[in-house]
Short mmCIF file of C-alpha atoms and ligand atoms in Angstrom, two decimals:
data_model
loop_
_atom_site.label_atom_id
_atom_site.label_comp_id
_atom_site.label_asym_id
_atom_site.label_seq_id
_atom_site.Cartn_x
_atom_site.Cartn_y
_atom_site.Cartn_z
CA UNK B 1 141.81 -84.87 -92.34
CA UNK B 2 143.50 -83.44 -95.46
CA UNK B 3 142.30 -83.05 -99.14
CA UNK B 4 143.62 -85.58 -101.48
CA UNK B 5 141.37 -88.02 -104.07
CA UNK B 6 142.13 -85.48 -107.04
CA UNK B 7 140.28 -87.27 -109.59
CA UNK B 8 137.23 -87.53 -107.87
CA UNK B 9 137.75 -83.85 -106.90
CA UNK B 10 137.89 -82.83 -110.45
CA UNK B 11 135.28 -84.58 -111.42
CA UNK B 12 132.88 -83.14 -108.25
CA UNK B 13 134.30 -80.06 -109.15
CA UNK B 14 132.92 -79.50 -112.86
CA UNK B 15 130.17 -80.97 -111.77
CA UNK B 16 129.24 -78.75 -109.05
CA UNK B 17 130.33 -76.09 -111.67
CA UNK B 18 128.00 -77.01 -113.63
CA UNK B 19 125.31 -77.35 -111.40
CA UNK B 20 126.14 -73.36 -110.20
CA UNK B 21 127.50 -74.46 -107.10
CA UNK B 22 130.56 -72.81 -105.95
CA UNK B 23 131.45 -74.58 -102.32
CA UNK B 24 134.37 -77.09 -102.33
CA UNK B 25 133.62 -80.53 -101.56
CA UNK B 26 136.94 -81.91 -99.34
CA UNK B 27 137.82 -85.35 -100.34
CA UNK B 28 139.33 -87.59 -97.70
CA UNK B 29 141.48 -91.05 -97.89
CA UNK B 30 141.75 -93.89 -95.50
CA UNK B 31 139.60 -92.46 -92.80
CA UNK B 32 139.07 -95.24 -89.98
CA UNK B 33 135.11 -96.03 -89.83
CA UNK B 34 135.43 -96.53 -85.89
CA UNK B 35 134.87 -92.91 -85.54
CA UNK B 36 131.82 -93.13 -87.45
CA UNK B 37 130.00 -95.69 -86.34
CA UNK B 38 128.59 -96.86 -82.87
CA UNK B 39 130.27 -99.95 -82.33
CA UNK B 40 133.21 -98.79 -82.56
CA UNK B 41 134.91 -101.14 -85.34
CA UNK B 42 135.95 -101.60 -88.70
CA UNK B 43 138.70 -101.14 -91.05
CA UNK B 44 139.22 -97.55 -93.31
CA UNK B 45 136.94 -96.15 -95.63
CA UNK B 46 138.90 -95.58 -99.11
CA UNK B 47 137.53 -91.71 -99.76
CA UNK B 48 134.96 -89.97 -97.22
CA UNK B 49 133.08 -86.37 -97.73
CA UNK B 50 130.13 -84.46 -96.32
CA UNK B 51 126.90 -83.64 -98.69
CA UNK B 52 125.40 -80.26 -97.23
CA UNK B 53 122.82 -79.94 -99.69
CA UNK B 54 121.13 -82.39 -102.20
CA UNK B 55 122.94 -80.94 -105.48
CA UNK B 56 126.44 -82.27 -103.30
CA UNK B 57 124.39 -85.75 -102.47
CA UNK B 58 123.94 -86.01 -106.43
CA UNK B 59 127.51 -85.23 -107.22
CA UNK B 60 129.18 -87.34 -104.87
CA UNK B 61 127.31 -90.70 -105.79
CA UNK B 62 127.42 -89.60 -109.13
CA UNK B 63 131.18 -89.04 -109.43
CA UNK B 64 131.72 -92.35 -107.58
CA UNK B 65 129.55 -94.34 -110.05
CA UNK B 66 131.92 -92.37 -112.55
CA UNK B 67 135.13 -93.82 -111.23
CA UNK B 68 133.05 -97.01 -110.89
CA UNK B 69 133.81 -97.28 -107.01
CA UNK B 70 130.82 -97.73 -104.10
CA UNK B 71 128.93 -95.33 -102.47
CA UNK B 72 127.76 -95.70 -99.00
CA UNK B 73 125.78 -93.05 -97.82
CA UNK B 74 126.58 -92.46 -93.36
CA UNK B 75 124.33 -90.83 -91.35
CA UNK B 76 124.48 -91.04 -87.45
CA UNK B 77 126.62 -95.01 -88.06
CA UNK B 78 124.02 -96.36 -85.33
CA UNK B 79 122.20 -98.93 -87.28
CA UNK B 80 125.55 -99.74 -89.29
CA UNK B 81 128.52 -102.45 -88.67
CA UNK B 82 131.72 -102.30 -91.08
CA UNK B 83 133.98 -104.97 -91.57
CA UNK B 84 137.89 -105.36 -90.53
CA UNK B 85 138.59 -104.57 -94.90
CA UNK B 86 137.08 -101.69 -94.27
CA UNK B 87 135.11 -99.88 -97.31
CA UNK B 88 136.93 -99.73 -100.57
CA UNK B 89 134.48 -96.94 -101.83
CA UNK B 90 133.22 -93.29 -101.34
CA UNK B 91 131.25 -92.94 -97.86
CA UNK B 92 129.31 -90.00 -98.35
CA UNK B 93 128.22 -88.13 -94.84
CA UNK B 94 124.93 -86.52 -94.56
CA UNK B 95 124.66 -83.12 -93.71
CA UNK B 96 121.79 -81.74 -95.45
CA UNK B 97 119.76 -79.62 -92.48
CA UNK B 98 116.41 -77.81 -92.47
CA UNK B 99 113.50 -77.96 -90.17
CA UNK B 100 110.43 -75.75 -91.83
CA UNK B 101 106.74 -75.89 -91.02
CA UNK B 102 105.29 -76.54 -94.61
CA UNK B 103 101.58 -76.62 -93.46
CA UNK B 104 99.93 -75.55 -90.68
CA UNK B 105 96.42 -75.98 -89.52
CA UNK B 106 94.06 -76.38 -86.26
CA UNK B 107 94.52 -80.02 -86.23
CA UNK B 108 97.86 -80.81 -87.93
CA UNK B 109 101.34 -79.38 -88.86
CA UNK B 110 103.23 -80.85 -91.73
CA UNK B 111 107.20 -80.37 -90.94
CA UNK B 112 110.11 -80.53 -93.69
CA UNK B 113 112.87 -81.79 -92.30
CA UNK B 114 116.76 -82.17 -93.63
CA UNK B 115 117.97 -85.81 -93.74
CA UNK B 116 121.23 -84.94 -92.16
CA UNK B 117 119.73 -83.28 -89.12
CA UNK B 118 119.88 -85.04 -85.84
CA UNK B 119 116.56 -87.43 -85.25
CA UNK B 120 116.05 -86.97 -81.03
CA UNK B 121 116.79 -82.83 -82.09
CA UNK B 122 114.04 -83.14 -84.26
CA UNK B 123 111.81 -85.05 -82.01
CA UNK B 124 112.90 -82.54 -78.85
CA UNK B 125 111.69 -79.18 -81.12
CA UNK B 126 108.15 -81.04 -82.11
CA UNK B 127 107.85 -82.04 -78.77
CA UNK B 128 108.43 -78.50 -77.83
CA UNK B 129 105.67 -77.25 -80.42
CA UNK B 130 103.15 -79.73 -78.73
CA UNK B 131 102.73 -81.45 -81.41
CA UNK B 132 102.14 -85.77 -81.23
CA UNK B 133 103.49 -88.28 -83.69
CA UNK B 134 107.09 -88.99 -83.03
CA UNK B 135 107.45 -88.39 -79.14
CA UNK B 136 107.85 -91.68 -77.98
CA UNK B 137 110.46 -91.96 -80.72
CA UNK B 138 112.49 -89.85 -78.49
CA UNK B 139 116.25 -90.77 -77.49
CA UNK B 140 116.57 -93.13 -80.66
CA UNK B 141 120.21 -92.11 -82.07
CA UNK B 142 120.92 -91.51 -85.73
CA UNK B 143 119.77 -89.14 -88.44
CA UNK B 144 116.24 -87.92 -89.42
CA UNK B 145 117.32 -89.45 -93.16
CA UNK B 146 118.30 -92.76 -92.23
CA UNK B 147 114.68 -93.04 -89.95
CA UNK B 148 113.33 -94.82 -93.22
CA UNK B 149 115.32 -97.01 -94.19
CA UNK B 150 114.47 -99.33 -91.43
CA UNK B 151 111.38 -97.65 -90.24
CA UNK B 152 112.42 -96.70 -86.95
CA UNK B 153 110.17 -97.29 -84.11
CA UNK B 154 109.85 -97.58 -80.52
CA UNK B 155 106.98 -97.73 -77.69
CA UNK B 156 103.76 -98.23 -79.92
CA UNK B 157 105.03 -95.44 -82.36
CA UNK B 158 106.69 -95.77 -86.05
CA UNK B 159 108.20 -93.25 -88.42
CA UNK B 160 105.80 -95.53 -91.30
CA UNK B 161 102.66 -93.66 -88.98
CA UNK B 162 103.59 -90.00 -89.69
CA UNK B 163 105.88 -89.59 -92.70
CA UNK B 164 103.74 -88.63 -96.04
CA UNK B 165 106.39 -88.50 -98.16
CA UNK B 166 110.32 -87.73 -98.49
CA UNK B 167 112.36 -86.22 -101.21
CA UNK B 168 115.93 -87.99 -102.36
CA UNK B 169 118.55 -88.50 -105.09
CA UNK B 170 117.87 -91.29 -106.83
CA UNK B 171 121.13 -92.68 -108.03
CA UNK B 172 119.98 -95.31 -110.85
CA UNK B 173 117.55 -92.76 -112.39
CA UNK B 174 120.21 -89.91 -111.60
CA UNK B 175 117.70 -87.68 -110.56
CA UNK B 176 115.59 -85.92 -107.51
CA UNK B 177 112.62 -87.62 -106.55
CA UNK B 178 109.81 -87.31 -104.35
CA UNK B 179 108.54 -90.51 -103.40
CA UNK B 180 105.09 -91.17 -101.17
CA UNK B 181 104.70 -93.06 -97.66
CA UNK B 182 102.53 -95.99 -99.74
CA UNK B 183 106.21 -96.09 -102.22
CA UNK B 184 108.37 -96.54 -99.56
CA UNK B 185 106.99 -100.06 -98.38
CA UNK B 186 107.40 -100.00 -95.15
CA UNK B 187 106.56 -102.93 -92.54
CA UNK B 188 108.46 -104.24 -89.36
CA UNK B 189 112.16 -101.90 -89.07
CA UNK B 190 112.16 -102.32 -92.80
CA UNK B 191 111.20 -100.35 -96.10
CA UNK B 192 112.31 -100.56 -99.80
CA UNK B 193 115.35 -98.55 -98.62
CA UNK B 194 116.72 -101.65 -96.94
CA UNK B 195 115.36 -104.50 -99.26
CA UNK B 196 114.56 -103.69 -102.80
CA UNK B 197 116.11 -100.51 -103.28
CA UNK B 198 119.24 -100.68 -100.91
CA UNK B 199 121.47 -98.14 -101.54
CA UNK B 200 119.83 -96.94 -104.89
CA UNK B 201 118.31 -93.43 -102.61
CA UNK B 202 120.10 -90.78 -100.86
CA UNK B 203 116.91 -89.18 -98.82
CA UNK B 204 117.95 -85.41 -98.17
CA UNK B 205 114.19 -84.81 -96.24
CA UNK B 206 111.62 -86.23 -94.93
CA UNK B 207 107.66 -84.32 -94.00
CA UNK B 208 106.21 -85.59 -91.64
CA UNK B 209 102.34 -84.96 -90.20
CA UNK B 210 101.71 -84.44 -87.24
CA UNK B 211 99.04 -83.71 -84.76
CA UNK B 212 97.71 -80.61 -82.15
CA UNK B 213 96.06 -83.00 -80.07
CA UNK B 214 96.81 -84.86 -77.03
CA UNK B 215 98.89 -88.66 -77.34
CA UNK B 216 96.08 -90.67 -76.52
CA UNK B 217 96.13 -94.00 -74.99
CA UNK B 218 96.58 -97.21 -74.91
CA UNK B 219 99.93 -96.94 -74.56
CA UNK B 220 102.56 -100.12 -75.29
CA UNK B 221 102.85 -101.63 -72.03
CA UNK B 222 106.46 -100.32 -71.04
CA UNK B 223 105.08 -96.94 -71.37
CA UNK B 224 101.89 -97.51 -69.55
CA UNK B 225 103.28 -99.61 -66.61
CA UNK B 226 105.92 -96.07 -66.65
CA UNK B 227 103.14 -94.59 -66.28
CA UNK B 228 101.40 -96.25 -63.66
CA UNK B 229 104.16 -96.32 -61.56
CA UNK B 230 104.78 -92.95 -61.56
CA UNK B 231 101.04 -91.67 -61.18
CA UNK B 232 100.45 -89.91 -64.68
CA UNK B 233 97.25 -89.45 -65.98
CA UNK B 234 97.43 -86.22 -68.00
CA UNK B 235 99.44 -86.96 -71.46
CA UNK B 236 100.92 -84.59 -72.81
CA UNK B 237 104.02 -84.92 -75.93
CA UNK B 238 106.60 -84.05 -73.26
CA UNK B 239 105.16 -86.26 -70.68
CA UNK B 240 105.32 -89.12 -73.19
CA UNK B 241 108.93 -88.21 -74.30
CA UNK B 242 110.41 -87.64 -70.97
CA UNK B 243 108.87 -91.31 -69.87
CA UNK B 244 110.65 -92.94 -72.96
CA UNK B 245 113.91 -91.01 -71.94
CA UNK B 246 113.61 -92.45 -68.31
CA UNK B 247 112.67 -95.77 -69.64
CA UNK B 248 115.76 -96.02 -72.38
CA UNK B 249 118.33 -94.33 -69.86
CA UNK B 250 117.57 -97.52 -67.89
CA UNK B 251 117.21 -100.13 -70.41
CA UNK B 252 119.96 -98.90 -73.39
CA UNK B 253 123.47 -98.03 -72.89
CA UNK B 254 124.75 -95.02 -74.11
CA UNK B 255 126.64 -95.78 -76.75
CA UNK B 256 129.38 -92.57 -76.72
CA UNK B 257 130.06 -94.61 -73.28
CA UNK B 258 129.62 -98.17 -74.19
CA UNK B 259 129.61 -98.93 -77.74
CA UNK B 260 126.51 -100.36 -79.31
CA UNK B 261 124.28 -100.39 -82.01
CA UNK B 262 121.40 -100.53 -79.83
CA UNK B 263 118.91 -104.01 -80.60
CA UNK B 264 121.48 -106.14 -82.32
CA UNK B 265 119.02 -108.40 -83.43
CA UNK B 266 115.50 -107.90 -84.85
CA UNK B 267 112.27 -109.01 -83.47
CA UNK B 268 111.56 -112.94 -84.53
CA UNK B 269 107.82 -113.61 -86.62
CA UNK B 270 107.08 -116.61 -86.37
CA UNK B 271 103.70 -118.22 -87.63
CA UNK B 272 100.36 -119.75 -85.56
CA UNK B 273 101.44 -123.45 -86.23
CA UNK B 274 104.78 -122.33 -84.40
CA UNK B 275 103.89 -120.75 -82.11
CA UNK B 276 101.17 -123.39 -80.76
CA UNK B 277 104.18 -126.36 -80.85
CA UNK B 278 107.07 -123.85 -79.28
CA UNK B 279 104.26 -123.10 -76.53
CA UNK B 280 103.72 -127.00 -75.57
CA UNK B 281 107.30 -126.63 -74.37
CA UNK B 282 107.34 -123.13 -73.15
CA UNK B 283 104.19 -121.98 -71.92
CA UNK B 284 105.44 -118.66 -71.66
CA UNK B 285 106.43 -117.58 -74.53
CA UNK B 286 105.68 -114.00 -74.90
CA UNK B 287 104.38 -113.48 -78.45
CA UNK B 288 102.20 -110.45 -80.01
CA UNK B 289 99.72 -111.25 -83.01
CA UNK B 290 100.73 -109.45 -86.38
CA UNK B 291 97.54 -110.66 -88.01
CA UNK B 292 97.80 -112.92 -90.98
CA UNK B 293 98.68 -115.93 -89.04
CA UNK B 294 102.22 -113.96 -88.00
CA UNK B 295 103.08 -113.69 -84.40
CA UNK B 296 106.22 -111.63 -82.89
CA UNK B 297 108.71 -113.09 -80.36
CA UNK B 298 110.46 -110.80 -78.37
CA UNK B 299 114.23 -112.04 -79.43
CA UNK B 300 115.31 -110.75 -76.16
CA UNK B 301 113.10 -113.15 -74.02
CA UNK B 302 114.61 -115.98 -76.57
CA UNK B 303 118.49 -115.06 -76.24
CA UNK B 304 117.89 -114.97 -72.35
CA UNK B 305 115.97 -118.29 -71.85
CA UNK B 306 119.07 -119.71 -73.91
CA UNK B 307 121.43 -118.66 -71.28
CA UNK B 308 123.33 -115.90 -73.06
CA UNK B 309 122.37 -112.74 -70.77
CA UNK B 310 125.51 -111.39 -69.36
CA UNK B 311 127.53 -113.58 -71.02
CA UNK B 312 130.61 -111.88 -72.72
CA UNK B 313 132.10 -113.46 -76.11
CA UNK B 314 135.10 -112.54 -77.42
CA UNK B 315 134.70 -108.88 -75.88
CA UNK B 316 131.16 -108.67 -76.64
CA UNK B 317 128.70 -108.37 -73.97
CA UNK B 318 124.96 -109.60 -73.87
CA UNK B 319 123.87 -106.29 -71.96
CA UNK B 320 122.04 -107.47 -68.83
CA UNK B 321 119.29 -105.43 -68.96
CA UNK B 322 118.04 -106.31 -72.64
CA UNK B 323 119.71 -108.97 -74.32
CA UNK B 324 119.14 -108.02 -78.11
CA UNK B 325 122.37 -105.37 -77.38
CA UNK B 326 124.93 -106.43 -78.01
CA UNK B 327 128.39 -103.71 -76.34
CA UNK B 328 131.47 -103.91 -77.16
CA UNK B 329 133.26 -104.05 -74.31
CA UNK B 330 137.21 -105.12 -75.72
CA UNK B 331 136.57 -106.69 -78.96
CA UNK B 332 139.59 -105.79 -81.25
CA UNK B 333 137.88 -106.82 -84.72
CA UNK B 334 134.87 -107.54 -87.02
CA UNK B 335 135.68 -110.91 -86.56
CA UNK B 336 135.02 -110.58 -82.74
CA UNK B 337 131.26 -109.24 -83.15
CA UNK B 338 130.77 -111.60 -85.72
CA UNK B 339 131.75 -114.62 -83.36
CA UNK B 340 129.60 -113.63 -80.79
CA UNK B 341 126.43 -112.85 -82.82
CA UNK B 342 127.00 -116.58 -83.81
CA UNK B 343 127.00 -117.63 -80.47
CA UNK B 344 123.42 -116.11 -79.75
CA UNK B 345 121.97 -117.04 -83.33
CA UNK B 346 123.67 -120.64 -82.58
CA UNK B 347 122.02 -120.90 -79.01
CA UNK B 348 118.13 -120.16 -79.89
CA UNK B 349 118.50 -122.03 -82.49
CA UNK B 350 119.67 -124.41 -80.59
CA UNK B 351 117.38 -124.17 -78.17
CA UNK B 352 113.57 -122.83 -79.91
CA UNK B 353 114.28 -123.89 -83.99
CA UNK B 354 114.08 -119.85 -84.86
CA UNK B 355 116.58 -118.40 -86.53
CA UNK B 356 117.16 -114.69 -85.46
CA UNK B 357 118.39 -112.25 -87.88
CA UNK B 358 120.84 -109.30 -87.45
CA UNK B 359 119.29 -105.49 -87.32
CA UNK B 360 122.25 -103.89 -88.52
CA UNK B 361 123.37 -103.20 -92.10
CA UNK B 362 126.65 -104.16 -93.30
CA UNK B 363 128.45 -102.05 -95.13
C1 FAD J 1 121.49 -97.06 -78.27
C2 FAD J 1 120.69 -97.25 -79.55
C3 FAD J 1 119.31 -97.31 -79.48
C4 FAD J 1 118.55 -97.51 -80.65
N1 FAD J 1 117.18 -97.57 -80.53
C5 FAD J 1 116.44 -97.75 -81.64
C6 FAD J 1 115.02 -97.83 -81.52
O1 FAD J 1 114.44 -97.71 -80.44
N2 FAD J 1 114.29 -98.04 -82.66
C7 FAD J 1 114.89 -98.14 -83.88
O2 FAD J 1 114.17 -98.32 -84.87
N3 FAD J 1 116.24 -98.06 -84.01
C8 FAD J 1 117.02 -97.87 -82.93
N4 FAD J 1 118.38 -97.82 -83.05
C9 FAD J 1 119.01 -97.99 -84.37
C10 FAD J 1 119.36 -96.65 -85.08
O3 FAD J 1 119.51 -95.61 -84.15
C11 FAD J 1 118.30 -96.25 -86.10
O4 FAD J 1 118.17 -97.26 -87.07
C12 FAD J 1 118.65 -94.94 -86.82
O5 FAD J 1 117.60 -94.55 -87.66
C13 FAD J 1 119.93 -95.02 -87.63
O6 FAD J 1 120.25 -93.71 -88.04
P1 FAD J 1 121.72 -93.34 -88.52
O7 FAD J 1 121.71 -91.94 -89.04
O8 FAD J 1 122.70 -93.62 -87.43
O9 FAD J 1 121.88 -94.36 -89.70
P2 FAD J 1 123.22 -95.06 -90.19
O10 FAD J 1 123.63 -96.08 -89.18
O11 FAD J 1 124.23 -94.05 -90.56
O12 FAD J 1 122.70 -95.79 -91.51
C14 FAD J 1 121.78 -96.85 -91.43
C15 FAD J 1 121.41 -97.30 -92.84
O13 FAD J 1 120.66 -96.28 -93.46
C16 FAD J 1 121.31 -95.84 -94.64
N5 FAD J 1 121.15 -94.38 -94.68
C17 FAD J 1 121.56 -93.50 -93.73
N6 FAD J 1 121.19 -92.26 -94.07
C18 FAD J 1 120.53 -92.37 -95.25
C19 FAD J 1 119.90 -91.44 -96.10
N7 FAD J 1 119.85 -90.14 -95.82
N8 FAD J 1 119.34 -91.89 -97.26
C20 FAD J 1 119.36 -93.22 -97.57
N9 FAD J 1 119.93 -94.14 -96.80
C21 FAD J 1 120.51 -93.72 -95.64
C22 FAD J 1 122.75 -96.24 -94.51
O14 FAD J 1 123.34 -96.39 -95.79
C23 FAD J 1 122.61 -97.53 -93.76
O15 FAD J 1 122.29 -98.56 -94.66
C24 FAD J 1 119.19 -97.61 -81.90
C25 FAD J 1 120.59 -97.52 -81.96
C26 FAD J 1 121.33 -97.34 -80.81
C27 FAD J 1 122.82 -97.23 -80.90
#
């Protein structure tokens, strides 16, 4: 990569001056997105830099609101798909590290961690401290920053359960910001962060609270049957996160070997009224109550009773062993992914009247 986007430069330039910074921010044109993002497609991103502390988050999206071009702010690119145009902004990397113990007591530790540091790292070194919160998170790609925006979670835990509050740039107000767990309104893989407030927030940390003792069960039923199976009855952190690892080296593909963006498509909610007609029909409908009348439907279980496992559309592949990944296998384009995620949301709608919706952001 080479330095060009002077104007931007300058701009980032006086205002890192005047924010007593002295490190140079590299600018960078026409960088292909494919390198940065787990599928493995897209067109070029117009100007690309790396943010390694929150005063650089500030004066990147700040200078790009000054040239009046968009800012897309990259962590890990697992939960992110960009199209063949490419991005005709600033993507702004996130490299802000840290991992510090900020309170520490018999019960609990409270841990402030960077937004650009890498999320299974993070998970490994609590695991490694004994502590319980975010273990069966373990082996989810991506960066502790982005863990927010869609609430990541995974075998009974969610990031919503142990984050008290995280600090970011707030690019309308133009300022820092601390904002609370109860701010960030978090439900099912979403949060303000990907509804209300997309792309308003750079978070450079996140603290998150978590516990001395032991994970305690019931576990989700993946984990327990793991469990089971394998005879453990003493939990421990690492026992929990090395079962997760087994489970997801079995069930997920590795994306640096097959590109993916792991579950392509999002759980489906459906309500009651649904649920009781859809189950005259299919009696086995797997479905878990939400409360309030709301029930989940494993998408998975709906994309495979509408005959899609396996099936490969224009080099996309329905992965065989969980059908909401989608891998790309030889697509060439945007265009490609999009006409296979048709093809599934076509089919169980076809088939079951619910219409799936994508996980992944656009950018
Ligand atoms: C194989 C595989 C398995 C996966 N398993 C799971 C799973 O079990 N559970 C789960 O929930 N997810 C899972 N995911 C999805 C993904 O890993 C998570 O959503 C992860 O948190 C994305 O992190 P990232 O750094 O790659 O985010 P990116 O893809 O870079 O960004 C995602 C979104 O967050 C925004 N963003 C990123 N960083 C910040 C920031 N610091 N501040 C504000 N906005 C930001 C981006 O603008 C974008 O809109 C999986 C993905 C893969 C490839």
């Amino acid at each position: 990569m080479h330095r060009e986007f002077d104007s931007i430069t300058e701009v980032i330039i006086q205002q890192l001056l005047g924010l007593r910074y002295t490190r140079y921010m590299d600018f960078h044109q026409n960088i292909p997105l494919k390198n940065y993002l787990t599928m493995r497609l897209g067109g070029v991103a117009k100007y690309m830099t790396e943010a390694h502390s929150p005063d650089e988050l500030a004066a990147a999206c700040r200078s790009a609101k000054q040239q009046n071009i968009p800012f897309f702010l990259l962590g890990g690119g697992s939960n992110v798909i960009a199209k063949d145009e490419g991005y005709p902004g600033l993507v702004v990397l996130n490299k802000v590290k840290g991992f510090d113990v900020i309170e520490d007591t018999p019960s609990y530790a409270v841990i402030r961690i960077g937004g650009g540091e890498n999320w299974d790292e993070v998970v490994a070194r609590t695991v490694e401290m004994n502590l319980s919160g975010i273990e069966a998170m373990s082996g989810i790609p991506g960066s502790a920053g982005a863990a927010p925006v869609q609430n990541v979670g995974a075998y009974g835990q969610e990031i919503a359960d142990t984050l008290i509050q995280l600090e970011a740039y707030d690019s309308e107000a133009d300022s820092f910001v601390v904002l609370q767990n109860e701010q960030c309104g978090f439900s099912y893989r979403s949060s303000i962060f990907r509804e209300s407030a997309t792309g308003r927030y750079a978070i450079y940390s996140i603290a998150l609270k978590l516990y001395k003792s032991a994970p305690q069960p019931p576990f989700y039923d993946a984990l327990q049957r793991y469990f089971d199976e394998v005879g453990v009855t003493i939990f421990t952190p690492k026992v929990v996160r090395d079962a997760v690892l087994a489970i997801r080296h079995d069930k997920l593909p590795d994306p640096q070997e097959r590109p993916n963006t792991g579950s392509f498509f999002k759980n489906a909610i459906i309500e009651d009224w649904q649920l009781e007609e859809l189950r005259k029909q299919w009696p086995d409908m797997p479905a878990y109550d939400l409360g309030n009348h709301n029930f989940k439907v494993p998408t998975g279980w709906l994309i495979e009773q509408a005959g899609m496992k396996n099936q490969v559309i224009s080099g996309m592949r329905i992965h065989d062993k969980n059908c909401l990944v989608l891998i790309n296998e030889s697509a060439q384009s945007y265009a490609d992914l999009a006409a296979a995620r048709e093809a599934v949301i076509d089919a169980v709608r076809d088939m079951f009247r619910i219409n799936i919706q994508q996980e992944p952001l656009e950018m």
